[in-house]
XYZ file of C-alpha atoms in Angstrom:
724
model
C 110.735 98.536 148.171
C 114.546 97.886 147.324
C 116.056 95.591 149.731
C 119.175 96.449 152.006
C 121.804 95.021 149.868
C 120.381 97.790 147.423
C 121.031 101.096 149.337
C 124.610 101.625 148.748
C 123.857 101.518 144.877
C 121.229 103.772 145.691
C 123.337 106.304 147.355
C 125.876 106.190 144.644
C 123.141 106.585 142.134
C 121.647 109.347 143.766
C 124.737 111.142 144.305
C 125.297 111.261 140.216
C 121.828 111.984 139.573
C 122.359 114.955 141.842
C 125.687 116.296 140.036
C 123.742 115.641 136.657
C 120.816 117.795 137.888
C 122.862 120.732 138.948
C 125.253 120.574 135.570
C 121.759 120.741 133.657
C 120.720 123.848 135.864
C 118.051 121.944 137.612
C 119.534 122.322 140.920
C 117.073 119.838 143.237
C 113.818 121.408 141.664
C 113.763 118.179 140.062
C 112.990 115.380 142.995
C 110.660 113.820 140.557
C 113.027 113.160 137.906
C 115.619 111.682 140.989
C 113.127 109.690 142.640
C 111.944 107.936 139.402
C 115.746 107.370 138.182
C 116.239 105.834 141.806
C 113.600 103.656 141.495
C 114.217 102.432 138.025
C 117.627 101.323 139.223
C 116.071 99.131 142.107
C 113.252 97.834 140.337
C 115.587 96.701 137.490
C 118.185 95.124 139.935
C 115.073 93.525 141.806
C 113.222 92.278 138.553
C 116.470 90.604 137.367
C 116.727 88.839 140.511
C 113.188 87.387 140.331
C 113.833 86.510 136.769
C 117.096 84.509 136.955
C 118.394 82.152 139.229
C 121.820 82.159 138.771
C 124.311 78.926 139.010
C 127.356 79.838 141.091
C 128.744 76.208 141.513
C 129.711 75.362 137.699
C 132.773 74.501 136.088
C 132.773 75.214 132.175
C 134.553 73.038 129.183
C 136.698 76.130 127.970
C 138.653 75.802 124.428
C 142.213 74.878 124.093
C 144.324 74.994 121.190
C 147.658 73.353 119.989
C 149.698 73.695 116.867
C 147.002 72.061 114.740
C 143.557 72.014 116.281
C 141.103 73.760 118.562
C 139.555 71.448 121.398
C 136.976 72.118 123.889
C 133.729 74.049 123.745
C 132.210 77.359 123.603
C 128.607 79.083 123.593
C 127.766 81.466 120.944
C 128.322 85.386 121.551
C 125.293 85.804 123.694
C 125.247 82.456 125.450
C 122.971 80.030 124.276
C 119.659 78.752 125.769
C 117.331 76.122 125.678
C 114.464 74.562 127.236
C 115.810 72.088 130.230
C 115.301 68.372 129.654
C 116.589 66.012 132.401
C 118.352 62.953 131.153
C 118.224 59.982 133.549
C 118.281 57.149 131.043
C 119.053 56.733 127.256
C 115.651 56.608 126.231
C 114.983 60.226 127.432
C 117.583 61.115 124.775
C 114.617 60.390 122.112
C 112.682 63.658 123.544
C 115.408 65.684 122.968
C 116.456 64.335 119.375
C 112.856 63.479 117.778
C 109.737 64.156 119.378
C 110.161 67.135 121.948
C 108.222 69.898 120.644
C 110.209 73.067 122.061
C 113.897 72.478 120.767
C 116.686 73.705 120.837
C 116.929 71.565 124.549
C 119.307 72.381 127.131
C 120.295 68.884 128.785
C 120.817 68.207 132.481
C 122.648 65.053 131.799
C 123.219 62.433 135.069
C 127.038 62.209 135.138
C 126.892 58.323 134.650
C 125.351 58.737 131.012
C 128.154 61.281 130.123
C 129.817 58.638 127.685
C 130.752 58.095 124.129
C 127.753 56.807 123.003
C 125.582 59.600 124.516
C 128.028 62.474 123.538
C 128.140 60.909 119.526
C 124.155 61.140 119.385
C 124.021 64.488 120.599
C 127.094 65.965 118.692
C 126.030 68.137 115.515
C 122.269 67.591 116.537
C 120.468 71.020 116.051
C 118.121 70.328 118.610
C 120.644 70.824 121.402
C 121.892 74.058 122.454
C 124.302 72.980 125.342
C 124.918 70.294 127.939
C 124.969 70.369 132.057
C 126.473 67.497 133.677
C 125.690 66.760 137.195
C 128.586 65.303 139.076
C 127.857 61.783 139.486
C 127.639 60.278 143.279
C 129.094 57.298 143.473
C 131.636 57.471 140.947
C 130.614 55.886 137.628
C 131.604 52.148 138.205
C 132.814 51.304 134.572
C 135.168 54.441 135.057
C 135.351 57.400 133.292
C 138.577 58.901 131.267
C 138.109 62.298 128.839
C 141.434 61.560 127.958
C 143.367 59.362 124.867
C 143.917 55.881 125.095
C 147.254 56.951 124.561
C 147.940 60.252 126.476
C 150.722 62.349 125.117
C 151.047 60.550 121.916
C 154.043 61.776 119.730
C 155.646 63.948 122.261
C 157.647 61.140 124.229
C 160.532 58.838 123.191
C 158.544 56.839 120.946
C 158.005 57.963 117.091
C 157.917 56.802 113.697
C 161.758 57.684 113.286
C 162.722 56.104 116.827
C 161.102 52.863 117.966
C 158.117 52.815 115.542
C 156.957 49.470 117.036
C 155.942 51.668 120.154
C 154.742 54.573 118.652
C 151.022 55.807 119.288
C 150.595 52.905 122.004
C 151.181 50.128 119.205
C 152.336 47.548 121.912
C 150.219 48.542 124.862
C 147.379 50.693 125.172
C 147.850 52.755 128.549
C 144.311 54.339 129.000
C 141.726 51.632 127.565
C 139.208 53.567 129.244
C 139.888 57.298 127.565
C 137.156 58.386 125.227
C 139.293 61.455 123.775
C 136.255 63.854 125.231
C 139.148 66.413 126.078
C 140.535 66.510 122.711
C 137.482 66.992 120.803
C 135.684 70.210 119.619
C 132.208 70.913 120.405
C 130.188 73.419 119.122
C 127.823 73.914 122.036
C 128.642 74.877 125.840
C 128.980 72.119 128.365
C 128.965 72.815 131.963
C 129.550 70.887 135.173
C 127.081 71.133 137.932
C 129.132 70.973 141.257
C 126.422 71.746 143.801
C 123.926 69.004 144.375
C 121.399 71.711 146.005
C 121.896 73.827 142.354
C 121.083 70.371 140.649
C 118.048 69.854 142.648
C 116.839 73.234 141.958
C 117.166 72.524 138.308
C 115.235 69.187 138.382
C 112.658 70.926 140.433
C 111.907 73.597 137.819
C 111.976 70.852 135.387
C 109.540 68.824 137.195
C 106.850 71.907 138.040
C 107.077 73.288 134.203
C 108.557 70.791 131.403
C 107.024 67.323 132.039
C 104.204 66.383 130.016
C 100.672 66.218 131.804
C 98.393 63.680 130.763
C 99.779 62.816 127.286
C 99.735 66.249 126.195
C 102.681 68.770 125.561
C 104.155 70.868 128.333
C 102.358 74.276 128.987
C 104.409 77.322 128.709
C 106.078 78.804 130.581
C 108.689 76.497 130.544
C 111.944 76.368 132.175
C 114.978 77.128 130.423
C 118.919 77.602 130.741
C 121.181 79.904 129.569
C 125.296 78.835 129.304
C 127.652 81.651 128.584
C 131.063 80.595 127.799
C 131.731 82.361 124.414
C 135.734 81.829 123.788
C 138.242 84.381 121.800
C 140.529 82.222 120.222
C 140.020 79.831 117.295
C 141.607 77.274 114.783
C 145.169 76.728 116.245
C 147.714 78.150 118.574
C 149.624 79.505 115.533
C 146.431 81.314 114.577
C 145.779 82.799 118.326
C 149.587 83.582 118.919
C 149.526 85.486 115.500
C 146.758 87.584 116.513
C 148.327 88.078 120.004
C 151.252 89.524 118.073
C 149.789 91.621 116.047
C 147.739 93.149 119.046
C 150.890 93.423 121.022
C 152.488 95.470 117.888
C 149.733 97.701 116.625
C 147.025 98.313 119.052
C 147.101 100.907 121.565
C 145.415 99.071 124.217
C 146.001 95.364 123.178
C 143.824 92.475 124.006
C 145.471 89.084 123.573
C 142.753 85.880 122.906
C 144.896 83.137 124.279
C 147.547 82.218 126.728
C 150.172 79.737 127.224
C 150.345 77.084 129.233
C 152.776 77.412 131.903
C 154.125 77.459 135.335
C 157.058 76.596 137.494
C 158.717 73.192 138.009
C 159.904 72.624 141.656
C 163.580 70.684 142.185
C 165.646 70.292 145.533
C 168.741 68.375 145.731
C 170.000 66.499 148.673
C 173.612 68.398 148.447
C 172.577 72.075 147.717
C 173.753 73.104 144.027
C 175.006 76.480 143.550
C 172.245 77.716 140.556
C 174.891 80.557 139.549
C 176.693 78.004 137.852
C 176.844 74.498 136.405
C 178.048 71.274 138.194
C 181.599 69.959 137.311
C 181.680 67.146 134.611
C 182.427 64.531 137.133
C 179.721 64.914 139.465
C 176.899 62.528 139.194
C 173.441 63.369 140.124
C 170.558 60.483 140.686
C 167.375 62.255 139.520
C 164.026 61.321 140.669
C 160.946 62.768 139.329
C 156.948 62.951 139.390
C 154.566 65.318 137.717
C 152.510 68.164 139.796
C 149.715 68.806 137.371
C 146.578 67.234 135.937
C 143.344 67.896 134.129
C 139.961 66.856 133.521
C 137.174 67.822 130.867
C 136.078 70.848 132.984
C 138.290 74.187 133.230
C 140.350 74.061 136.583
C 138.650 70.729 137.760
C 141.620 68.376 138.424
C 141.389 66.661 141.736
C 144.099 64.248 140.395
C 144.480 61.668 143.334
C 145.621 58.774 141.993
C 147.250 60.464 138.429
C 149.391 62.826 140.295
C 148.954 63.517 144.144
C 150.367 59.827 144.804
C 153.121 59.917 143.274
C 154.318 63.653 144.653
C 153.164 62.781 148.334
C 155.539 59.770 147.932
C 158.548 61.353 146.375
C 157.946 63.998 149.057
C 157.874 61.750 152.023
C 161.048 60.072 150.286
C 162.788 63.323 150.337
C 162.015 63.875 154.124
C 163.185 60.485 155.174
C 166.579 60.859 153.098
C 166.950 64.174 154.818
C 167.121 62.463 158.245
C 169.940 60.484 157.684
C 173.121 61.532 159.285
C 175.652 60.850 156.583
C 173.356 61.873 153.408
C 175.452 64.902 152.619
C 178.829 62.647 152.573
C 177.599 60.167 149.989
C 179.460 60.256 146.736
C 176.636 61.117 144.703
C 173.985 63.917 144.890
C 170.163 63.195 144.672
C 167.907 65.400 142.924
C 164.279 65.759 143.277
C 162.346 67.122 140.688
C 158.353 68.162 140.063
C 157.357 68.959 136.879
C 154.841 71.221 136.057
C 152.408 70.898 132.652
C 152.859 67.314 131.868
C 149.652 66.492 131.010
C 149.706 68.799 127.765
C 152.726 67.205 126.425
C 155.118 66.854 129.107
C 155.872 70.897 129.042
C 157.949 70.963 132.207
C 160.412 68.076 131.500
C 160.758 69.449 127.876
C 161.650 72.791 129.191
C 164.347 71.336 131.859
C 165.871 69.131 129.229
C 166.080 72.172 127.009
C 167.508 74.178 129.356
C 169.923 71.602 130.329
C 171.206 71.343 126.622
C 171.618 74.922 126.396
C 173.503 75.364 129.629
C 170.969 77.576 131.480
C 170.441 74.937 134.098
C 173.095 74.313 136.795
C 172.638 70.389 136.273
C 173.652 69.052 132.815
C 172.234 65.853 130.882
C 175.928 64.500 131.606
C 175.521 64.882 134.873
C 172.641 62.542 135.196
C 173.651 59.154 136.635
C 170.559 57.432 136.498
C 166.619 58.212 136.691
C 163.982 56.991 138.992
C 160.084 58.565 138.203
C 157.341 58.034 140.179
C 153.879 57.488 138.380
C 150.438 56.255 139.723
C 151.315 54.327 143.045
C 148.218 54.379 144.905
C 146.101 51.689 143.303
C 148.719 48.524 144.044
C 147.115 45.133 143.275
C 148.438 42.316 145.532
C 151.143 44.885 147.027
C 152.917 44.780 143.336
C 154.845 47.668 142.578
C 155.759 47.573 138.924
C 159.320 48.230 137.361
C 159.081 49.586 133.605
C 162.267 50.168 131.685
C 162.862 51.612 128.282
C 163.715 48.619 125.639
C 165.556 50.872 123.002
C 168.098 52.290 125.502
C 168.478 49.050 127.036
C 170.319 47.780 123.954
C 173.323 50.283 124.817
C 175.367 47.470 127.215
C 176.696 50.423 129.678
C 172.919 51.483 129.825
C 171.569 48.071 130.542
C 173.866 47.432 133.048
C 173.232 50.293 135.263
C 169.390 49.797 134.494
C 169.945 46.087 136.054
C 172.044 47.519 139.020
C 168.902 49.901 139.726
C 166.330 47.156 139.624
C 168.626 44.956 141.891
C 169.017 47.806 144.135
C 165.257 48.608 144.342
C 164.387 44.617 144.935
C 166.855 44.368 147.782
C 165.747 47.646 149.317
C 162.062 45.750 149.878
C 161.961 44.210 153.044
C 158.645 45.215 153.727
C 156.016 42.128 152.659
C 153.708 45.268 151.875
C 155.736 46.430 148.556
C 156.465 43.596 146.315
C 158.652 44.653 143.390
C 158.050 43.132 140.134
C 160.122 43.928 136.572
C 157.523 44.416 133.655
C 158.289 42.615 130.705
C 161.743 43.978 129.201
C 159.779 44.023 125.403
C 157.503 46.352 126.902
C 157.852 50.256 126.852
C 157.579 52.936 128.929
C 153.943 54.062 129.958
C 153.603 57.767 129.569
C 156.362 59.689 131.968
C 158.429 62.617 131.927
C 161.690 60.354 131.780
C 160.618 59.894 127.928
C 161.552 63.402 127.384
C 165.162 62.653 128.832
C 165.242 59.487 126.646
C 164.609 61.790 123.280
C 167.778 63.787 124.329
C 169.968 61.317 125.996
C 170.538 57.219 126.782
C 170.349 57.565 130.341
C 169.449 54.577 132.719
C 166.169 54.437 134.436
C 163.099 53.261 135.204
C 159.278 54.293 135.837
C 157.589 52.859 139.098
C 153.820 52.261 138.894
C 151.099 50.537 140.140
C 150.229 48.726 136.850
C 151.669 46.203 134.792
C 150.196 46.975 131.356
C 146.898 49.291 131.197
C 146.103 51.655 134.089
C 144.890 50.884 137.601
C 143.355 54.210 137.547
C 139.519 53.844 135.841
C 139.248 57.477 136.428
C 142.552 58.878 134.952
C 142.518 62.848 134.410
C 139.049 63.157 135.268
C 136.789 64.646 137.645
C 136.262 61.228 139.615
C 140.135 61.133 140.543
C 139.255 61.943 143.952
C 140.616 60.906 147.438
C 137.824 58.373 147.399
C 139.469 57.013 144.080
C 142.640 55.730 146.342
C 140.654 54.590 149.228
C 141.131 57.840 151.495
C 138.579 56.277 153.864
C 138.244 58.203 157.336
C 135.732 57.014 160.538
C 132.734 58.688 160.872
C 132.526 61.568 163.547
C 136.070 62.815 163.018
C 137.063 66.705 163.526
C 138.907 68.429 160.810
C 141.874 68.313 163.299
C 141.553 64.548 164.104
C 141.100 63.753 160.225
C 144.557 65.322 159.415
C 146.028 63.386 162.034
C 144.320 59.798 161.172
C 146.548 57.589 159.136
C 144.310 56.104 156.649
C 145.065 52.920 154.630
C 146.015 54.943 151.428
C 148.722 56.706 153.449
C 150.353 53.492 155.064
C 150.566 51.872 151.416
C 152.267 55.120 150.058
C 154.262 55.457 153.145
C 155.671 51.698 151.987
C 156.559 52.661 148.661
C 158.339 56.034 149.998
C 160.451 53.602 152.169
C 161.781 51.730 149.449
C 162.220 54.520 147.202
C 164.370 56.576 149.989
C 166.367 53.324 150.741
C 167.377 52.523 147.169
C 168.256 56.151 146.527
C 170.266 56.007 149.424
C 172.201 52.942 148.486
C 172.674 54.130 144.976
C 174.304 57.147 145.948
C 176.899 55.090 147.578
C 175.355 54.654 151.097
C 175.724 51.541 153.442
C 173.766 48.487 151.835
C 172.569 47.459 155.349
C 170.882 50.362 155.838
C 166.994 50.645 155.744
C 165.186 54.177 155.524
C 161.814 54.402 156.926
C 159.608 57.031 155.660
C 157.282 59.081 158.427
C 153.295 57.843 157.689
C 152.233 60.843 159.778
C 153.956 63.118 157.487
C 152.251 61.213 154.649
C 148.679 61.305 156.312
C 149.134 64.789 156.580
C 149.781 65.651 153.005
C 147.308 63.642 151.680
C 144.430 65.490 153.750
C 146.193 68.713 152.469
C 146.474 67.946 149.185
C 143.302 65.888 148.788
C 140.774 67.104 151.163
C 141.275 70.316 152.540
C 144.391 72.659 152.192
C 143.288 75.234 155.100
C 144.473 72.967 157.944
C 146.639 73.630 161.042
C 149.732 71.787 159.528
C 149.671 73.888 156.327
C 148.980 77.337 158.148
C 152.043 76.734 160.264
C 154.021 76.139 157.350
C 153.273 78.659 154.648
C 154.325 82.057 153.882
C 152.353 84.526 155.402
C 151.632 86.551 151.929
C 150.522 82.681 150.780
C 148.015 82.077 153.327
C 145.106 83.254 151.519
C 145.261 80.180 149.124
C 144.370 77.985 151.774
C 141.136 76.666 151.094
C 138.337 74.749 153.142
C 137.787 72.511 149.874
C 140.040 69.986 147.645
C 142.947 71.899 145.844
C 142.925 71.348 141.782
C 145.896 70.655 139.708
C 144.953 72.155 136.425
C 148.307 74.193 135.103
C 148.361 78.096 135.231
C 147.713 79.908 131.691
C 149.812 82.994 131.435
C 150.361 85.310 128.749
C 153.791 85.023 126.920
C 156.068 87.951 127.420
C 154.791 88.456 131.131
C 156.010 87.294 134.251
C 154.757 83.566 134.943
C 153.203 83.296 138.728
C 153.219 80.257 140.588
C 149.698 78.729 141.112
C 148.179 77.903 144.510
C 149.049 74.252 144.103
C 152.989 74.735 143.068
C 153.109 77.636 146.457
C 151.612 74.556 148.472
C 154.455 72.326 147.047
C 157.042 74.814 147.756
C 155.821 75.353 150.954
C 155.654 71.432 152.012
C 158.844 70.671 150.252
C 161.011 73.557 152.216
C 159.239 72.342 155.889
C 160.346 68.530 154.869
C 163.770 68.995 153.712
C 164.726 72.571 155.129
C 166.459 73.705 158.137
C 165.431 76.295 160.608
C 167.774 79.383 161.090
C 167.973 81.767 163.535
C 167.353 84.463 161.427
C 165.303 87.793 161.883
C 162.489 88.425 159.164
C 164.583 91.301 157.503
C 167.525 88.745 157.204
C 165.009 86.113 156.035
C 163.524 88.105 153.188
C 166.631 90.350 152.285
C 169.854 88.105 151.483
C 171.801 91.109 151.590
C 171.243 91.372 155.371
C 171.922 87.598 155.910
C 174.883 86.171 157.700
C 175.147 82.613 156.285
C 178.358 82.191 154.503
C 176.622 79.793 152.077
C 173.392 81.887 151.446
C 174.086 81.261 147.550
C 173.614 77.849 147.837
C 170.179 78.296 149.126
C 166.867 79.680 149.353
C 164.796 81.138 152.478
C 161.409 80.975 153.900
C 159.568 83.397 156.240
C 156.881 81.000 157.469
C 154.048 81.877 159.610
C 154.446 79.235 162.243
C 152.075 77.410 164.624
C 149.532 78.931 166.677
C 150.648 80.099 170.523
C 148.676 78.875 173.433
C 146.440 81.838 173.011
C 145.339 80.649 169.635
C 145.340 84.137 168.349
C 149.092 84.711 167.316
C 151.699 82.891 165.563
C 155.434 82.068 166.192
C 157.036 83.012 162.554
C 160.417 81.468 161.752
C 162.952 81.264 158.843
C 163.753 77.975 157.075
C 166.489 77.528 155.020
C 166.324 75.335 152.101
C 168.109 73.790 149.052
C 164.625 73.906 146.621
C 164.589 76.058 144.005
C 161.421 76.938 141.133
C 162.263 76.517 137.495
C 160.234 78.021 134.947
C 157.931 75.460 132.956
C 157.017 76.995 129.543
C 157.391 75.287 126.427
C 160.422 75.978 124.327
C 158.105 76.631 121.366
C 157.186 79.550 122.672
C 160.815 81.084 123.500
C 161.628 79.652 119.950
C 158.834 81.602 118.402
C 157.987 77.598 116.768
C 153.805 78.095 117.378
C 153.448 75.255 114.869
C 156.284 72.830 116.390
C 155.662 69.350 116.646
C 158.651 68.615 118.893
C 157.418 70.790 121.891
C 154.002 71.101 123.346
C 152.220 73.931 122.226
C 149.336 74.071 123.982
C 147.130 77.396 124.711
C 143.731 78.353 126.337
C 141.813 80.869 125.067
C 140.378 83.891 126.578
C 136.376 84.735 127.438
C 134.893 87.797 128.563
C 132.143 85.666 130.842
C 131.305 82.501 132.199
C 128.027 82.168 133.426
C 125.063 80.004 133.892
C 121.482 80.492 135.240
C 117.752 79.326 134.913
C 114.307 81.115 134.170
C 110.938 80.663 132.946
C 110.214 81.375 129.177
C 106.992 82.385 127.495
C 105.880 80.791 124.516
C 106.951 82.234 121.129
C 103.083 83.571 120.469
C 103.428 85.761 123.929
C 106.802 86.851 122.650
C 105.691 88.122 119.460
C 102.574 89.713 121.007
C 104.658 91.390 123.870
C 107.474 92.909 120.687
C 104.310 93.870 118.951
C 102.655 95.754 121.769
C 105.949 97.199 122.741
C 106.460 98.470 119.239
C 103.002 99.913 119.007
C 103.425 101.638 122.221
C 106.819 103.416 121.141
C 105.310 104.520 117.843
C 102.223 105.907 119.593
C 104.520 107.707 121.932
C 106.765 109.093 119.289
C 103.238 110.526 117.602
C 102.212 112.194 120.961
C 105.595 113.718 121.798
C 106.006 114.822 117.960
C 102.419 116.695 118.146
C 102.999 117.992 121.580
C 106.483 119.506 120.761
C 104.671 120.847 117.581
C 101.574 122.599 119.446
C 103.900 123.536 122.515
C 103.431 127.149 122.318
C 99.667 126.944 122.489
C 99.854 124.353 125.147
C 102.098 125.712 127.512
C 101.432 129.526 126.883
C 99.703 129.913 130.014
C 102.089 128.492 132.184
C 105.076 130.416 130.395
C 103.460 133.851 131.441
C 102.726 132.645 134.731
C 106.630 131.916 135.029
C 107.487 135.445 133.896
C 104.758 137.044 136.301
C 106.800 135.342 139.147
C 110.263 135.957 138.182
C 109.015 139.698 138.077
């Protein structure tokens, strides 16, 4: 019998069969045919569920491309299949690579074994058809980073022509644990298993069917896995974009093979800036920046607690603290907060902003920037130390060096909290990978980068699946409800609040404020942001500050910070994380105005005389006392978004070495499933029997058709008599 869930499909199929029967002149005198077809549909659906167990909580490694290479993983066109072998220690690899009698194998690899040495043994082996990596709990104690040891190498300020002594991290290896996995090309699929229950199902299937018994080879049927992740793009961005161009130019139904990595930067000024023009040459702006994206080896899995969220949350808290200062609007210099998208892929967001500043397409020009402060990784400070990094090359200019010295002195004087100890790294050390480097490529600007590390990263899980809330010690007491956890101030929140307070005070004084003023960030705001950005975005605070049309992006699980892939020439949309950032920044720095919904959403109807300086957000508001309705309101904000797509694609320079050229391959299907596979002998016998039955049926059909006038003559006469 078909299951209840099958009946809508059955009814739809019945209608189709009924129409076909009527068109064939059968009317409903062929109920046997109808029932047979319906039974076939039900049986096929049911049989597939009995054969396969689909793995629904997986994340694939996909193919990414740049100007010269393809990286990542893919399966064959029809997916790759192999007998499952669980690898829990290195000795288990011997069975896969040498002694196992049933290759190819699909490995279930414990997360702590996903290392350079292990992958080197498996890569290139014809006995390996794919790998499923189990998420390691706890995180690998020795650390894991699939990024390069020198992130964004070649796209910062240090090159063979400018500062060759610092190029390619010659002076400092910033990410010594980097394996470079994310930049290698794998000829077999690699999937991440995110659900412990699904991992256990696979292991149970393996234990029941694939473990040798009493020294003999395992008996059929064996437990196997199939991974689908065939990629459409190959070779490089140059190749895939050329194929896209041909498709768009000549095909009636064009099908792109790759998409550019793009999104939106977000920026906001303390004193609003008119985006329809540009600042006057004498106007000065202090620029504060951080990144908002991350990555890992697996597609759309980028928790980014230390690498991204720590700096982003600290900057947001500083922006809120400054906005509350009474005289901030009257300071001699403006302060601009920038959040760059796509930075992990060779500085997409910052390079686009610099490009637009140079071309006069942005209201702030490079010459308007007085100084630059960037927040990098700041959550894992050792002994309360906050490190200041500067560029040794630009400091050779006396005027730049004087401003840098003043900036460092202001930072030191703004630190009265013993929980933050500001120290300057060696002046001969280069800058760590940072967005500031893209600005220095265009102009000598006084600036610093703030981090929690002096040399190598403190983050052992840089750009990996393990850079989670646990990595920055976001610990909660047992037994807290979701609402209590949202409000609970963790040690991580206190630490970032201290850094945000130092930053806000420094910015206020640099902009010309009172040197005795000390600004405090709000730990309650910081802990709410950490919870929403790293634990669960679907919480009461985020619900109250988000646009009604965006409420669908709120989820009960941890947000991810992978940049968006967009077909060039189409409108780039803000990803979920950018929408969350826009909502939070508008709430923290905006002002509630008494506008109706129509006035808020249509500026033509608004009465604000300065409406060209602002953007307006109609947000849901908090739940009322009845807990079923909300009181929405309008927020006026100086926040803006800015396209973060590499200039290489606007310039049609797909092979550029100046700008990022990263694209993401398209694919048709991503799927993983397990099933029992019979022996090769049984498959051959089944095939042979099937062919034999087919041939016999053809022969029988032929003879019946040839003798039809004899076999069915009596029936035809009977039909005639009935007709008359």
